[in-house]
Amino acid sequence: MTELALKDLADSPLDGDWEYALRIPNSPFGPGIVRAHVRAVLTRYQAASTVLDDAELVASELVTNSLSCTRDPVAVRLVRTDGRLRLSVWDSSPYPPQPRCPGAGKGAGPELDAESGRGLWLLRACADEWGHYLLVNGRRNGGGKEVWAEWCAPGA
C-alpha cells in the first residue's frame, strides 16, 4: 500500500498548484515541527534551495512569534499557485506584528546584542513580499490575524 501511495505522488506534476496546512498546539516543539514540515514539503516539490531555506526560517520565526503572543494553537499554511509560494501563519491574537527594535521599520537591522526582535527584519530580508491582515469573527476560530510571506517560486 505504501509503495502505491509513493508511486502516485511521484507521478504528480511538480509545477501544479497545491496546499498544505498544519495546526500546532502551543508548545515549545512547534517551531521545530514547522521547520521540518516546511522542509519536507518544499523538498518533495523540488523548491530552489534559497526558497526552501528562506521559507523554513520565516516559518520558524512567525510560529515562534505567534506562540509567544498567545496561549492558543497556531496554524501554518503553504500554498503554491500561479508560480508563487505563500506561507501564512495564523494565531488568535488581534494585534498586528510590530517591530521590537528601534529603526526596524526603516530597514535597519535589530540591535546586535538583542535576544529578540529579529522576526520582522528576517521576514523583510527573506521574502519577496509579505503582509498581514486581521480576521473577522467567524473565520479561523473567531478572529485573530494571519501573517504571510510570498516568494516567486517557479518549479516550487
PDB file of C-alpha atoms in Angstrom:
ATOM      1  CA  MET A   1       0.000   0.000   0.000  1.00  0.00           C
ATOM      2  CA  THR A   2       2.840   2.422   0.838  1.00  0.00           C
ATOM      3  CA  GLU A   3       4.546   1.722  -2.484  1.00  0.00           C
ATOM      4  CA  LEU A   4       1.372   2.613  -4.363  1.00  0.00           C
ATOM      5  CA  ALA A   5       0.982   5.878  -2.463  1.00  0.00           C
ATOM      6  CA  LEU A   6       4.607   6.858  -3.136  1.00  0.00           C
ATOM      7  CA  LYS A   7       4.253   5.997  -6.817  1.00  0.00           C
ATOM      8  CA  ASP A   8       1.088   8.108  -7.083  1.00  0.00           C
ATOM      9  CA  LEU A   9       2.897  11.058  -5.514  1.00  0.00           C
ATOM     10  CA  ALA A  10       5.889  10.590  -7.798  1.00  0.00           C
ATOM     11  CA  ASP A  11       3.643  10.784 -10.848  1.00  0.00           C
ATOM     12  CA  SER A  12       2.096  14.127  -9.837  1.00  0.00           C
ATOM     13  CA  PRO A  13       3.313  17.234 -11.693  1.00  0.00           C
ATOM     14  CA  LEU A  14       5.843  19.284  -9.732  1.00  0.00           C
ATOM     15  CA  ASP A  15       4.648  22.546 -11.237  1.00  0.00           C
ATOM     16  CA  GLY A  16       0.990  22.093 -10.276  1.00  0.00           C
ATOM     17  CA  ASP A  17      -0.813  24.050  -7.602  1.00  0.00           C
ATOM     18  CA  TRP A  18      -1.001  22.592  -4.105  1.00  0.00           C
ATOM     19  CA  GLU A  19      -1.788  23.455  -0.478  1.00  0.00           C
ATOM     20  CA  TYR A  20      -0.691  22.010   2.866  1.00  0.00           C
ATOM     21  CA  ALA A  21      -1.887  23.059   6.309  1.00  0.00           C
ATOM     22  CA  LEU A  22      -0.697  22.222   9.796  1.00  0.00           C
ATOM     23  CA  ARG A  23      -2.243  23.102  13.153  1.00  0.00           C
ATOM     24  CA  ILE A  24       0.226  23.338  16.006  1.00  0.00           C
ATOM     25  CA  PRO A  25      -0.534  23.272  19.738  1.00  0.00           C
ATOM     26  CA  ASN A  26       1.077  25.963  21.850  1.00  0.00           C
ATOM     27  CA  SER A  27       4.233  24.038  22.617  1.00  0.00           C
ATOM     28  CA  PRO A  28       7.963  24.746  22.575  1.00  0.00           C
ATOM     29  CA  PHE A  29       8.216  21.964  19.971  1.00  0.00           C
ATOM     30  CA  GLY A  30       6.102  23.970  17.487  1.00  0.00           C
ATOM     31  CA  PRO A  31       8.844  25.902  15.643  1.00  0.00           C
ATOM     32  CA  GLY A  32      10.951  22.766  15.100  1.00  0.00           C
ATOM     33  CA  ILE A  33       7.963  20.793  13.858  1.00  0.00           C
ATOM     34  CA  VAL A  34       7.071  23.595  11.449  1.00  0.00           C
ATOM     35  CA  ARG A  35      10.650  23.782  10.132  1.00  0.00           C
ATOM     36  CA  ALA A  36      10.589  20.029   9.448  1.00  0.00           C
ATOM     37  CA  HIS A  37       7.144  20.271   7.796  1.00  0.00           C
ATOM     38  CA  VAL A  38       8.162  23.152   5.513  1.00  0.00           C
ATOM     39  CA  ARG A  39      11.446  21.467   4.592  1.00  0.00           C
ATOM     40  CA  ALA A  40       9.702  18.157   3.825  1.00  0.00           C
ATOM     41  CA  VAL A  41       7.025  19.730   1.619  1.00  0.00           C
ATOM     42  CA  LEU A  42       9.373  22.025  -0.290  1.00  0.00           C
ATOM     43  CA  THR A  43      11.996  19.292  -0.723  1.00  0.00           C
ATOM     44  CA  ARG A  44       9.338  16.960  -2.110  1.00  0.00           C
ATOM     45  CA  TYR A  45       8.321  19.608  -4.655  1.00  0.00           C
ATOM     46  CA  GLN A  46      11.951  20.340  -5.511  1.00  0.00           C
ATOM     47  CA  ALA A  47      11.898  24.002  -4.474  1.00  0.00           C
ATOM     48  CA  ALA A  48      15.024  26.016  -5.109  1.00  0.00           C
ATOM     49  CA  SER A  49      17.362  25.767  -2.120  1.00  0.00           C
ATOM     50  CA  THR A  50      17.229  29.524  -1.435  1.00  0.00           C
ATOM     51  CA  VAL A  51      13.416  29.494  -1.355  1.00  0.00           C
ATOM     52  CA  LEU A  52      13.431  26.382   0.832  1.00  0.00           C
ATOM     53  CA  ASP A  53      15.917  27.864   3.318  1.00  0.00           C
ATOM     54  CA  ASP A  54      14.172  31.249   3.428  1.00  0.00           C
ATOM     55  CA  ALA A  55      10.699  29.735   3.835  1.00  0.00           C
ATOM     56  CA  GLU A  56      11.919  27.425   6.604  1.00  0.00           C
ATOM     57  CA  LEU A  57      13.491  30.348   8.504  1.00  0.00           C
ATOM     58  CA  VAL A  58      10.452  32.615   8.052  1.00  0.00           C
ATOM     59  CA  ALA A  59       8.067  29.840   9.137  1.00  0.00           C
ATOM     60  CA  SER A  60      10.079  29.246  12.293  1.00  0.00           C
ATOM     61  CA  GLU A  61      10.190  32.961  13.137  1.00  0.00           C
ATOM     62  CA  LEU A  62       6.488  33.529  12.502  1.00  0.00           C
ATOM     63  CA  VAL A  63       5.458  30.494  14.537  1.00  0.00           C
ATOM     64  CA  THR A  64       7.773  31.479  17.379  1.00  0.00           C
ATOM     65  CA  ASN A  65       6.218  34.969  17.403  1.00  0.00           C
ATOM     66  CA  SER A  66       2.691  33.570  17.270  1.00  0.00           C
ATOM     67  CA  LEU A  67       3.302  31.122  20.093  1.00  0.00           C
ATOM     68  CA  SER A  68       4.791  33.879  22.247  1.00  0.00           C
ATOM     69  CA  CYS A  69       1.802  36.224  21.841  1.00  0.00           C
ATOM     70  CA  THR A  70      -0.994  33.742  22.552  1.00  0.00           C
ATOM     71  CA  ARG A  71      -1.662  30.602  24.571  1.00  0.00           C
ATOM     72  CA  ASP A  72      -3.738  29.125  21.760  1.00  0.00           C
ATOM     73  CA  PRO A  73      -2.705  26.831  18.908  1.00  0.00           C
ATOM     74  CA  VAL A  74      -1.428  28.344  15.668  1.00  0.00           C
ATOM     75  CA  ALA A  75      -1.936  27.236  12.083  1.00  0.00           C
ATOM     76  CA  VAL A  76       0.519  27.209   9.197  1.00  0.00           C
ATOM     77  CA  ARG A  77      -0.369  27.037   5.521  1.00  0.00           C
ATOM     78  CA  LEU A  78       1.868  26.518   2.495  1.00  0.00           C
ATOM     79  CA  VAL A  79       0.227  27.234  -0.852  1.00  0.00           C
ATOM     80  CA  ARG A  80       1.721  27.158  -4.322  1.00  0.00           C
ATOM     81  CA  THR A  81      -0.370  28.787  -7.008  1.00  0.00           C
ATOM     82  CA  ASP A  82       0.436  30.626 -10.243  1.00  0.00           C
ATOM     83  CA  GLY A  83       4.175  30.186  -9.733  1.00  0.00           C
ATOM     84  CA  ARG A  84       4.146  31.785  -6.271  1.00  0.00           C
ATOM     85  CA  LEU A  85       4.699  30.193  -2.902  1.00  0.00           C
ATOM     86  CA  ARG A  86       2.776  31.635   0.056  1.00  0.00           C
ATOM     87  CA  LEU A  87       3.479  30.745   3.647  1.00  0.00           C
ATOM     88  CA  SER A  88       0.972  32.031   6.193  1.00  0.00           C
ATOM     89  CA  VAL A  89       0.751  31.705   9.949  1.00  0.00           C
ATOM     90  CA  TRP A  90      -2.493  32.282  11.828  1.00  0.00           C
ATOM     91  CA  ASP A  91      -2.830  32.985  15.522  1.00  0.00           C
ATOM     92  CA  SER A  92      -5.672  34.164  17.737  1.00  0.00           C
ATOM     93  CA  SER A  93      -4.066  37.487  18.679  1.00  0.00           C
ATOM     94  CA  PRO A  94      -5.759  40.506  17.065  1.00  0.00           C
ATOM     95  CA  TYR A  95      -2.609  42.641  17.333  1.00  0.00           C
ATOM     96  CA  PRO A  96      -0.626  43.233  14.138  1.00  0.00           C
ATOM     97  CA  PRO A  97       3.094  42.458  14.098  1.00  0.00           C
ATOM     98  CA  GLN A  98       5.226  45.336  15.368  1.00  0.00           C
ATOM     99  CA  PRO A  99       8.990  45.795  15.131  1.00  0.00           C
ATOM    100  CA  ARG A 100      10.547  45.486  18.593  1.00  0.00           C
ATOM    101  CA  CYS A 101      13.826  47.211  17.929  1.00  0.00           C
ATOM    102  CA  PRO A 102      14.422  50.883  17.116  1.00  0.00           C
ATOM    103  CA  GLY A 103      14.803  51.528  13.408  1.00  0.00           C
ATOM    104  CA  ALA A 104      13.499  48.104  12.347  1.00  0.00           C
ATOM    105  CA  GLY A 105      10.648  49.725  10.443  1.00  0.00           C
ATOM    106  CA  LYS A 106      13.138  51.816   8.465  1.00  0.00           C
ATOM    107  CA  GLY A 107      15.111  48.922   7.035  1.00  0.00           C
ATOM    108  CA  ALA A 108      17.741  48.886   9.799  1.00  0.00           C
ATOM    109  CA  GLY A 109      18.516  45.595  11.456  1.00  0.00           C
ATOM    110  CA  PRO A 110      17.979  44.676  15.099  1.00  0.00           C
ATOM    111  CA  GLU A 111      20.483  45.528  17.806  1.00  0.00           C
ATOM    112  CA  LEU A 112      23.390  43.095  17.668  1.00  0.00           C
ATOM    113  CA  ASP A 113      23.071  42.052  21.316  1.00  0.00           C
ATOM    114  CA  ALA A 114      19.258  41.851  21.367  1.00  0.00           C
ATOM    115  CA  GLU A 115      17.786  38.489  22.374  1.00  0.00           C
ATOM    116  CA  SER A 116      14.636  39.009  20.287  1.00  0.00           C
ATOM    117  CA  GLY A 117      13.106  41.392  17.777  1.00  0.00           C
ATOM    118  CA  ARG A 118      14.526  39.913  14.600  1.00  0.00           C
ATOM    119  CA  GLY A 119      11.358  38.317  13.226  1.00  0.00           C
ATOM    120  CA  LEU A 120      10.060  41.141  11.019  1.00  0.00           C
ATOM    121  CA  TRP A 121      13.572  42.075   9.937  1.00  0.00           C
ATOM    122  CA  LEU A 122      14.161  38.472   8.787  1.00  0.00           C
ATOM    123  CA  LEU A 123      10.755  38.380   7.124  1.00  0.00           C
ATOM    124  CA  ARG A 124      11.553  41.513   5.117  1.00  0.00           C
ATOM    125  CA  ALA A 125      15.010  40.216   4.214  1.00  0.00           C
ATOM    126  CA  CYS A 126      13.915  36.721   3.138  1.00  0.00           C
ATOM    127  CA  ALA A 127      10.540  37.096   1.380  1.00  0.00           C
ATOM    128  CA  ASP A 128       9.733  38.742  -1.942  1.00  0.00           C
ATOM    129  CA  GLU A 129       6.541  40.142  -0.402  1.00  0.00           C
ATOM    130  CA  TRP A 130       4.878  39.942   2.985  1.00  0.00           C
ATOM    131  CA  GLY A 131       1.942  41.343   4.887  1.00  0.00           C
ATOM    132  CA  HIS A 132      -0.708  40.641   7.460  1.00  0.00           C
ATOM    133  CA  TYR A 133      -4.422  41.011   7.906  1.00  0.00           C
ATOM    134  CA  LEU A 134      -6.891  40.723  10.725  1.00  0.00           C
ATOM    135  CA  LEU A 135      -9.562  38.055  10.514  1.00  0.00           C
ATOM    136  CA  VAL A 136     -13.145  38.826  11.433  1.00  0.00           C
ATOM    137  CA  ASN A 137     -15.117  36.762  13.917  1.00  0.00           C
ATOM    138  CA  GLY A 138     -16.444  33.596  12.412  1.00  0.00           C
ATOM    139  CA  ARG A 139     -13.323  32.770  10.396  1.00  0.00           C
ATOM    140  CA  ARG A 140     -10.500  30.647  11.733  1.00  0.00           C
ATOM    141  CA  ASN A 141     -11.606  30.196  15.311  1.00  0.00           C
ATOM    142  CA  GLY A 142     -13.241  33.571  15.720  1.00  0.00           C
ATOM    143  CA  GLY A 143     -10.692  36.103  14.578  1.00  0.00           C
ATOM    144  CA  GLY A 144      -7.032  36.735  15.109  1.00  0.00           C
ATOM    145  CA  LYS A 145      -4.533  37.595  12.422  1.00  0.00           C
ATOM    146  CA  GLU A 146      -2.648  35.980   9.607  1.00  0.00           C
ATOM    147  CA  VAL A 147       0.914  36.984   8.705  1.00  0.00           C
ATOM    148  CA  TRP A 148       2.077  35.854   5.286  1.00  0.00           C
ATOM    149  CA  ALA A 149       5.182  35.786   3.132  1.00  0.00           C
ATOM    150  CA  GLU A 150       5.450  35.104  -0.597  1.00  0.00           C
ATOM    151  CA  TRP A 151       8.160  34.072  -2.981  1.00  0.00           C
ATOM    152  CA  CYS A 152       8.168  33.895  -6.748  1.00  0.00           C
ATOM    153  CA  ALA A 153       8.863  30.185  -6.905  1.00  0.00           C
ATOM    154  CA  PRO A 154       8.916  28.698 -10.371  1.00  0.00           C
ATOM    155  CA  GLY A 155       9.271  24.965 -10.035  1.00  0.00           C
ATOM    156  CA  ALA A 156       8.417  25.088  -6.324  1.00  0.00           C
TER     157      ALA A 156
END
